[in-house]
PDB file of N, CA and C in Angstrom:
ATOM      1  N   MET V   1      49.925-107.018 141.096  1.00  0.00           N
ATOM      2  CA  MET V   1      49.378-105.975 140.193  1.00  0.00           C
ATOM      3  C   MET V   1      48.788-104.866 141.072  1.00  0.00           C
ATOM      4  N   ALA V   2      49.054-103.664 140.728  1.00  0.00           N
ATOM      5  CA  ALA V   2      48.461-102.511 141.474  1.00  0.00           C
ATOM      6  C   ALA V   2      46.995-102.370 141.153  1.00  0.00           C
ATOM      7  N   ARG V   3      46.255-101.957 142.175  1.00  0.00           N
ATOM      8  CA  ARG V   3      44.795-101.802 141.986  1.00  0.00           C
ATOM      9  C   ARG V   3      44.547-100.387 141.545  1.00  0.00           C
ATOM     10  N   ALA V   4      43.873-100.258 140.465  1.00  0.00           N
ATOM     11  CA  ALA V   4      43.504 -98.942 139.924  1.00  0.00           C
ATOM     12  C   ALA V   4      42.239 -98.420 140.694  1.00  0.00           C
ATOM     13  N   ILE V   5      42.274 -97.156 140.972  1.00  0.00           N
ATOM     14  CA  ILE V   5      41.159 -96.506 141.613  1.00  0.00           C
ATOM     15  C   ILE V   5      40.598 -95.435 140.720  1.00  0.00           C
ATOM     16  N   LEU V   6      39.312 -95.432 140.486  1.00  0.00           N
ATOM     17  CA  LEU V   6      38.680 -94.415 139.630  1.00  0.00           C
ATOM     18  C   LEU V   6      38.360 -93.167 140.433  1.00  0.00           C
ATOM     19  N   ASN V   7      38.497 -92.014 139.780  1.00  0.00           N
ATOM     20  CA  ASN V   7      38.147 -90.758 140.505  1.00  0.00           C
ATOM     21  C   ASN V   7      36.628 -90.504 140.313  1.00  0.00           C
ATOM     22  N   ARG V   8      36.172 -89.459 140.978  1.00  0.00           N
ATOM     23  CA  ARG V   8      34.720 -89.131 140.971  1.00  0.00           C
ATOM     24  C   ARG V   8      34.208 -88.886 139.525  1.00  0.00           C
ATOM     25  N   GLY V   9      34.995 -88.190 138.725  1.00  0.00           N
ATOM     26  CA  GLY V   9      34.622 -87.877 137.326  1.00  0.00           C
ATOM     27  C   GLY V   9      34.472 -89.127 136.524  1.00  0.00           C
ATOM     28  N   GLU V  10      35.418 -90.073 136.670  1.00  0.00           N
ATOM     29  CA  GLU V  10      35.370 -91.315 135.964  1.00  0.00           C
ATOM     30  C   GLU V  10      34.134 -92.141 136.414  1.00  0.00           C
ATOM     31  N   LEU V  11      33.876 -92.152 137.672  1.00  0.00           N
ATOM     32  CA  LEU V  11      32.715 -92.870 138.223  1.00  0.00           C
ATOM     33  C   LEU V  11      31.420 -92.256 137.689  1.00  0.00           C
ATOM     34  N   ALA V  12      31.350 -90.917 137.612  1.00  0.00           N
ATOM     35  CA  ALA V  12      30.182 -90.242 137.112  1.00  0.00           C
ATOM     36  C   ALA V  12      29.977 -90.532 135.597  1.00  0.00           C
ATOM     37  N   GLY V  13      31.016 -90.633 134.865  1.00  0.00           N
ATOM     38  CA  GLY V  13      30.929 -91.000 133.446  1.00  0.00           C
ATOM     39  C   GLY V  13      30.432 -92.393 133.300  1.00  0.00           C
ATOM     40  N   ILE V  14      30.932 -93.300 134.103  1.00  0.00           N
ATOM     41  CA  ILE V  14      30.479 -94.699 134.052  1.00  0.00           C
ATOM     42  C   ILE V  14      29.009 -94.786 134.450  1.00  0.00           C
ATOM     43  N   ARG V  15      28.574 -93.955 135.369  1.00  0.00           N
ATOM     44  CA  ARG V  15      27.147 -93.960 135.783  1.00  0.00           C
ATOM     45  C   ARG V  15      26.283 -93.511 134.640  1.00  0.00           C
ATOM     46  N   LEU V  16      26.724 -92.485 133.881  1.00  0.00           N
ATOM     47  CA  LEU V  16      25.948 -92.045 132.726  1.00  0.00           C
ATOM     48  C   LEU V  16      25.787 -93.217 131.703  1.00  0.00           C
ATOM     49  N   VAL V  17      26.878 -93.857 131.444  1.00  0.00           N
ATOM     50  CA  VAL V  17      26.820 -94.998 130.490  1.00  0.00           C
ATOM     51  C   VAL V  17      25.947 -96.100 131.036  1.00  0.00           C
ATOM     52  N   ALA V  18      26.034 -96.382 132.305  1.00  0.00           N
ATOM     53  CA  ALA V  18      25.147 -97.395 132.926  1.00  0.00           C
ATOM     54  C   ALA V  18      23.690 -97.003 132.805  1.00  0.00           C
ATOM     55  N   ASP V  19      23.405 -95.745 133.076  1.00  0.00           N
ATOM     56  CA  ASP V  19      22.020 -95.235 132.918  1.00  0.00           C
ATOM     57  C   ASP V  19      21.520 -95.455 131.477  1.00  0.00           C
ATOM     58  N   LEU V  20      22.383 -95.118 130.557  1.00  0.00           N
ATOM     59  CA  LEU V  20      22.017 -95.244 129.134  1.00  0.00           C
ATOM     60  C   LEU V  20      21.722 -96.718 128.797  1.00  0.00           C
ATOM     61  N   PHE V  21      22.585 -97.610 129.196  1.00  0.00           N
ATOM     62  CA  PHE V  21      22.389 -99.030 128.869  1.00  0.00           C
ATOM     63  C   PHE V  21      21.117 -99.562 129.529  1.00  0.00           C
ATOM     64  N   VAL V  22      20.854 -99.143 130.778  1.00  0.00           N
ATOM     65  CA  VAL V  22      19.689 -99.595 131.484  1.00  0.00           C
ATOM     66  C   VAL V  22      18.421 -99.056 130.789  1.00  0.00           C
ATOM     67  N   ILE V  23      18.401 -97.803 130.468  1.00  0.00           N
ATOM     68  CA  ILE V  23      17.240 -97.203 129.757  1.00  0.00           C
ATOM     69  C   ILE V  23      16.979 -97.939 128.481  1.00  0.00           C
ATOM     70  N   ARG V  24      17.980 -98.164 127.680  1.00  0.00           N
ATOM     71  CA  ARG V  24      17.804 -98.800 126.352  1.00  0.00           C
ATOM     72  C   ARG V  24      17.362-100.273 126.573  1.00  0.00           C
ATOM     73  N   GLU V  25      17.933-100.966 127.557  1.00  0.00           N
ATOM     74  CA  GLU V  25      17.591-102.336 127.819  1.00  0.00           C
ATOM     75  C   GLU V  25      16.144-102.450 128.270  1.00  0.00           C
ATOM     76  N   LEU V  26      15.741-101.564 129.148  1.00  0.00           N
ATOM     77  CA  LEU V  26      14.340-101.571 129.623  1.00  0.00           C
ATOM     78  C   LEU V  26      13.395-101.282 128.506  1.00  0.00           C
ATOM     79  N   GLU V  27      13.734-100.297 127.673  1.00  0.00           N
ATOM     80  CA  GLU V  27      12.846 -99.988 126.491  1.00  0.00           C
ATOM     81  C   GLU V  27      12.682-101.226 125.638  1.00  0.00           C
ATOM     82  N   LYS V  28      13.750-101.938 125.378  1.00  0.00           N
ATOM     83  CA  LYS V  28      13.713-103.068 124.488  1.00  0.00           C
ATOM     84  C   LYS V  28      13.097-104.316 125.112  1.00  0.00           C
ATOM     85  N   ASN V  29      13.473-104.660 126.284  1.00  0.00           N
ATOM     86  CA  ASN V  29      13.123-105.900 126.878  1.00  0.00           C
ATOM     87  C   ASN V  29      11.960-105.885 127.861  1.00  0.00           C
ATOM     88  N   VAL V  30      11.512-104.690 128.298  1.00  0.00           N
ATOM     89  CA  VAL V  30      10.426-104.637 129.211  1.00  0.00           C
ATOM     90  C   VAL V  30       9.282-103.794 128.646  1.00  0.00           C
ATOM     91  N   LEU V  31       9.568-102.546 128.353  1.00  0.00           N
ATOM     92  CA  LEU V  31       8.534-101.638 127.844  1.00  0.00           C
ATOM     93  C   LEU V  31       7.927-102.052 126.525  1.00  0.00           C
ATOM     94  N   ALA V  32       8.802-102.427 125.609  1.00  0.00           N
ATOM     95  CA  ALA V  32       8.333-102.796 124.244  1.00  0.00           C
ATOM     96  C   ALA V  32       7.472-104.049 124.292  1.00  0.00           C
ATOM     97  N   LYS V  33       7.577-104.817 125.318  1.00  0.00           N
ATOM     98  CA  LYS V  33       6.807-106.046 125.430  1.00  0.00           C
ATOM     99  C   LYS V  33       5.478-105.815 126.179  1.00  0.00           C
ATOM    100  N   ASN V  34       5.305-104.663 126.731  1.00  0.00           N
ATOM    101  CA  ASN V  34       4.073-104.310 127.423  1.00  0.00           C
ATOM    102  C   ASN V  34       3.116-103.681 126.431  1.00  0.00           C
ATOM    103  N   GLU V  35       2.033-104.317 126.122  1.00  0.00           N
ATOM    104  CA  GLU V  35       1.083-103.770 125.094  1.00  0.00           C
ATOM    105  C   GLU V  35       0.489-102.443 125.417  1.00  0.00           C
ATOM    106  N   HIS V  36       0.397-102.103 126.709  1.00  0.00           N
ATOM    107  CA  HIS V  36      -0.161-100.811 127.131  1.00  0.00           C
ATOM    108  C   HIS V  36       0.882 -99.688 126.992  1.00  0.00           C
ATOM    109  N   VAL V  37       2.125-100.020 127.165  1.00  0.00           N
ATOM    110  CA  VAL V  37       3.219 -99.043 127.150  1.00  0.00           C
ATOM    111  C   VAL V  37       3.843 -98.906 125.788  1.00  0.00           C
ATOM    112  N   LYS V  38       3.897 -99.997 125.049  1.00  0.00           N
ATOM    113  CA  LYS V  38       4.571 -99.991 123.722  1.00  0.00           C
ATOM    114  C   LYS V  38       4.198 -98.842 122.851  1.00  0.00           C
ATOM    115  N   PRO V  39       2.912 -98.438 122.700  1.00  0.00           N
ATOM    116  CA  PRO V  39       2.607 -97.309 121.810  1.00  0.00           C
ATOM    117  C   PRO V  39       3.131 -95.978 122.302  1.00  0.00           C
ATOM    118  N   HIS V  40       3.589 -95.918 123.565  1.00  0.00           N
ATOM    119  CA  HIS V  40       4.035 -94.655 124.143  1.00  0.00           C
ATOM    120  C   HIS V  40       5.562 -94.546 124.341  1.00  0.00           C
ATOM    121  N   ILE V  41       6.306 -95.437 123.777  1.00  0.00           N
ATOM    122  CA  ILE V  41       7.726 -95.512 124.004  1.00  0.00           C
ATOM    123  C   ILE V  41       8.424 -94.225 123.433  1.00  0.00           C
ATOM    124  N   LYS V  42       8.011 -93.806 122.222  1.00  0.00           N
ATOM    125  CA  LYS V  42       8.594 -92.562 121.689  1.00  0.00           C
ATOM    126  C   LYS V  42       8.343 -91.342 122.590  1.00  0.00           C
ATOM    127  N   GLU V  43       7.131 -91.263 123.097  1.00  0.00           N
ATOM    128  CA  GLU V  43       6.781 -90.193 123.994  1.00  0.00           C
ATOM    129  C   GLU V  43       7.652 -90.236 125.277  1.00  0.00           C
ATOM    130  N   LEU V  44       7.767 -91.455 125.773  1.00  0.00           N
ATOM    131  CA  LEU V  44       8.593 -91.657 126.990  1.00  0.00           C
ATOM    132  C   LEU V  44      10.062 -91.280 126.718  1.00  0.00           C
ATOM    133  N   ASP V  45      10.557 -91.647 125.560  1.00  0.00           N
ATOM    134  CA  ASP V  45      11.917 -91.281 125.182  1.00  0.00           C
ATOM    135  C   ASP V  45      12.102 -89.751 125.153  1.00  0.00           C
ATOM    136  N   GLN V  46      11.136 -89.062 124.569  1.00  0.00           N
ATOM    137  CA  GLN V  46      11.196 -87.589 124.519  1.00  0.00           C
ATOM    138  C   GLN V  46      11.193 -87.025 125.951  1.00  0.00           C
ATOM    139  N   ARG V  47      10.384 -87.528 126.809  1.00  0.00           N
ATOM    140  CA  ARG V  47      10.345 -87.077 128.196  1.00  0.00           C
ATOM    141  C   ARG V  47      11.664 -87.312 128.916  1.00  0.00           C
ATOM    142  N   LEU V  48      12.233 -88.518 128.663  1.00  0.00           N
ATOM    143  CA  LEU V  48      13.553 -88.795 129.285  1.00  0.00           C
ATOM    144  C   LEU V  48      14.614 -87.901 128.783  1.00  0.00           C
ATOM    145  N   LYS V  49      14.580 -87.564 127.490  1.00  0.00           N
ATOM    146  CA  LYS V  49      15.574 -86.646 126.945  1.00  0.00           C
ATOM    147  C   LYS V  49      15.501 -85.267 127.603  1.00  0.00           C
ATOM    148  N   LYS V  50      14.310 -84.868 127.995  1.00  0.00           N
ATOM    149  CA  LYS V  50      14.143 -83.588 128.681  1.00  0.00           C
ATOM    150  C   LYS V  50      14.562 -83.683 130.150  1.00  0.00           C
ATOM    151  N   ALA V  51      14.261 -84.862 130.748  1.00  0.00           N
ATOM    152  CA  ALA V  51      14.506 -85.036 132.164  1.00  0.00           C
ATOM    153  C   ALA V  51      15.993 -85.284 132.491  1.00  0.00           C
ATOM    154  N   VAL V  52      16.616 -86.065 131.610  1.00  0.00           N
ATOM    155  CA  VAL V  52      18.010 -86.444 131.842  1.00  0.00           C
ATOM    156  C   VAL V  52      18.820 -86.271 130.558  1.00  0.00           C
ATOM    157  N   PRO V  53      19.008 -85.030 130.127  1.00  0.00           N
ATOM    158  CA  PRO V  53      19.646 -84.821 128.821  1.00  0.00           C
ATOM    159  C   PRO V  53      21.108 -85.320 128.785  1.00  0.00           C
ATOM    160  N   LYS V  54      21.771 -85.339 129.914  1.00  0.00           N
ATOM    161  CA  LYS V  54      23.167 -85.758 129.902  1.00  0.00           C
ATOM    162  C   LYS V  54      23.302 -87.235 129.492  1.00  0.00           C
ATOM    163  N   VAL V  55      22.311 -88.016 129.845  1.00  0.00           N
ATOM    164  CA  VAL V  55      22.354 -89.437 129.424  1.00  0.00           C
ATOM    165  C   VAL V  55      22.378 -89.592 127.920  1.00  0.00           C
ATOM    166  N   PHE V  56      21.567 -88.753 127.273  1.00  0.00           N
ATOM    167  CA  PHE V  56      21.499 -88.866 125.827  1.00  0.00           C
ATOM    168  C   PHE V  56      22.634 -88.132 125.114  1.00  0.00           C
ATOM    169  N   ALA V  57      23.228 -87.164 125.792  1.00  0.00           N
ATOM    170  CA  ALA V  57      24.475 -86.563 125.251  1.00  0.00           C
ATOM    171  C   ALA V  57      25.607 -87.604 125.393  1.00  0.00           C
ATOM    172  N   ALA V  58      25.557 -88.354 126.502  1.00  0.00           N
ATOM    173  CA  ALA V  58      26.531 -89.445 126.667  1.00  0.00           C
ATOM    174  C   ALA V  58      26.365 -90.488 125.603  1.00  0.00           C
ATOM    175  N   GLU V  59      25.170 -90.765 125.185  1.00  0.00           N
ATOM    176  CA  GLU V  59      24.913 -91.767 124.155  1.00  0.00           C
ATOM    177  C   GLU V  59      25.582 -91.322 122.827  1.00  0.00           C
ATOM    178  N   ALA V  60      25.412 -90.096 122.475  1.00  0.00           N
ATOM    179  CA  ALA V  60      25.996 -89.537 121.248  1.00  0.00           C
ATOM    180  C   ALA V  60      27.522 -89.545 121.329  1.00  0.00           C
ATOM    181  N   GLU V  61      28.051 -89.119 122.480  1.00  0.00           N
ATOM    182  CA  GLU V  61      29.487 -89.121 122.672  1.00  0.00           C
ATOM    183  C   GLU V  61      30.073 -90.537 122.691  1.00  0.00           C
ATOM    184  N   LEU V  62      29.366 -91.437 123.311  1.00  0.00           N
ATOM    185  CA  LEU V  62      29.808 -92.838 123.340  1.00  0.00           C
ATOM    186  C   LEU V  62      29.947 -93.410 121.971  1.00  0.00           C
ATOM    187  N   GLN V  63      28.951 -93.174 121.116  1.00  0.00           N
ATOM    188  CA  GLN V  63      29.014 -93.633 119.708  1.00  0.00           C
ATOM    189  C   GLN V  63      30.210 -93.013 118.962  1.00  0.00           C
ATOM    190  N   LYS V  64      30.432 -91.758 119.204  1.00  0.00           N
ATOM    191  CA  LYS V  64      31.567 -91.042 118.584  1.00  0.00           C
ATOM    192  C   LYS V  64      32.882 -91.667 119.024  1.00  0.00           C
ATOM    193  N   GLN V  65      33.022 -91.863 120.374  1.00  0.00           N
ATOM    194  CA  GLN V  65      34.262 -92.442 120.910  1.00  0.00           C
ATOM    195  C   GLN V  65      34.491 -93.854 120.454  1.00  0.00           C
ATOM    196  N   ILE V  66      33.445 -94.645 120.368  1.00  0.00           N
ATOM    197  CA  ILE V  66      33.593 -96.029 119.868  1.00  0.00           C
ATOM    198  C   ILE V  66      34.163 -96.028 118.477  1.00  0.00           C
ATOM    199  N   HIS V  67      33.646 -95.117 117.633  1.00  0.00           N
ATOM    200  CA  HIS V  67      34.130 -95.024 116.258  1.00  0.00           C
ATOM    201  C   HIS V  67      35.633 -94.639 116.261  1.00  0.00           C
ATOM    202  N   LEU V  68      35.966 -93.647 117.021  1.00  0.00           N
ATOM    203  CA  LEU V  68      37.365 -93.163 117.095  1.00  0.00           C
ATOM    204  C   LEU V  68      38.303 -94.196 117.642  1.00  0.00           C
ATOM    205  N   VAL V  69      37.897 -94.869 118.702  1.00  0.00           N
ATOM    206  CA  VAL V  69      38.742 -95.859 119.349  1.00  0.00           C
ATOM    207  C   VAL V  69      38.925 -97.106 118.424  1.00  0.00           C
ATOM    208  N   ARG V  70      37.872 -97.476 117.755  1.00  0.00           N
ATOM    209  CA  ARG V  70      37.933 -98.590 116.821  1.00  0.00           C
ATOM    210  C   ARG V  70      38.946 -98.291 115.726  1.00  0.00           C
ATOM    211  N   ALA V  71      38.863 -97.090 115.193  1.00  0.00           N
ATOM    212  CA  ALA V  71      39.792 -96.707 114.138  1.00  0.00           C
ATOM    213  C   ALA V  71      41.216 -96.685 114.624  1.00  0.00           C
ATOM    214  N   GLN V  72      41.426 -96.195 115.838  1.00  0.00           N
ATOM    215  CA  GLN V  72      42.755 -96.161 116.421  1.00  0.00           C
ATOM    216  C   GLN V  72      43.336 -97.558 116.639  1.00  0.00           C
ATOM    217  N   TRP V  73      42.512 -98.454 117.145  1.00  0.00           N
ATOM    218  CA  TRP V  73      42.968 -99.848 117.368  1.00  0.00           C
ATOM    219  C   TRP V  73      43.263-100.540 116.058  1.00  0.00           C
ATOM    220  N   LEU V  74      42.468-100.276 115.066  1.00  0.00           N
ATOM    221  CA  LEU V  74      42.715-100.866 113.755  1.00  0.00           C
ATOM    222  C   LEU V  74      44.048-100.398 113.208  1.00  0.00           C
ATOM    223  N   ARG V  75      44.352 -99.098 113.352  1.00  0.00           N
ATOM    224  CA  ARG V  75      45.631 -98.557 112.907  1.00  0.00           C
ATOM    225  C   ARG V  75      46.774 -99.201 113.684  1.00  0.00           C
ATOM    226  N   GLU V  76      46.584 -99.373 114.983  1.00  0.00           N
ATOM    227  CA  GLU V  76      47.617 -99.981 115.795  1.00  0.00           C
ATOM    228  C   GLU V  76      47.892-101.412 115.371  1.00  0.00           C
ATOM    229  N   TRP V  77      46.845-102.167 115.141  1.00  0.00           N
ATOM    230  CA  TRP V  77      47.012-103.580 114.742  1.00  0.00           C
ATOM    231  C   TRP V  77      47.528-103.732 113.322  1.00  0.00           C
ATOM    232  N   GLU V  78      47.180-102.817 112.458  1.00  0.00           N
ATOM    233  CA  GLU V  78      47.721-102.823 111.094  1.00  0.00           C
ATOM    234  C   GLU V  78      49.237-102.603 111.132  1.00  0.00           C
ATOM    235  N   GLY V  79      49.660-101.725 112.069  1.00  0.00           N
ATOM    236  CA  GLY V  79      51.072-101.536 112.247  1.00  0.00           C
ATOM    237  C   GLY V  79      51.802-102.749 112.705  1.00  0.00           C
ATOM    238  N   LEU V  80      51.187-103.574 113.503  1.00  0.00           N
ATOM    239  CA  LEU V  80      51.765-104.830 113.973  1.00  0.00           C
ATOM    240  C   LEU V  80      51.928-105.760 112.801  1.00  0.00           C
ATOM    241  N   ASP V  81      50.925-105.770 111.898  1.00  0.00           N
ATOM    242  CA  ASP V  81      51.007-106.636 110.704  1.00  0.00           C
ATOM    243  C   ASP V  81      52.176-106.224 109.796  1.00  0.00           C
ATOM    244  N   ASN V  82      52.441-104.908 109.783  1.00  0.00           N
ATOM    245  CA  ASN V  82      53.466-104.389 108.900  1.00  0.00           C
ATOM    246  C   ASN V  82      54.875-104.443 109.503  1.00  0.00           C
ATOM    247  N   GLY V  83      54.957-105.044 110.677  1.00  0.00           N
ATOM    248  CA  GLY V  83      56.280-105.181 111.384  1.00  0.00           C
ATOM    249  C   GLY V  83      56.735-103.960 112.114  1.00  0.00           C
ATOM    250  N   GLU V  84      55.868-103.035 112.396  1.00  0.00           N
ATOM    251  CA  GLU V  84      56.275-101.799 113.136  1.00  0.00           C
ATOM    252  C   GLU V  84      56.433-102.076 114.594  1.00  0.00           C
TER     253      GLU V  84
END
């Protein structure tokens, strides 16, 4: 099997998604459990949105793409059920 190589743009996109997942995971599993930080999570989120807006734009686009891809795969699989 041929080995696929990702280009710089694809790697940058993956990095945005990784940043997003790490930020959300840390908010949920680390910061939210710290009693001193927990009351400030919304403020931190606002600061992050200003500091790294592309990560949050990626979050919105990721949700949009997940919806579109899911719908596409469902159409594809429905076609298989219909004998296409």
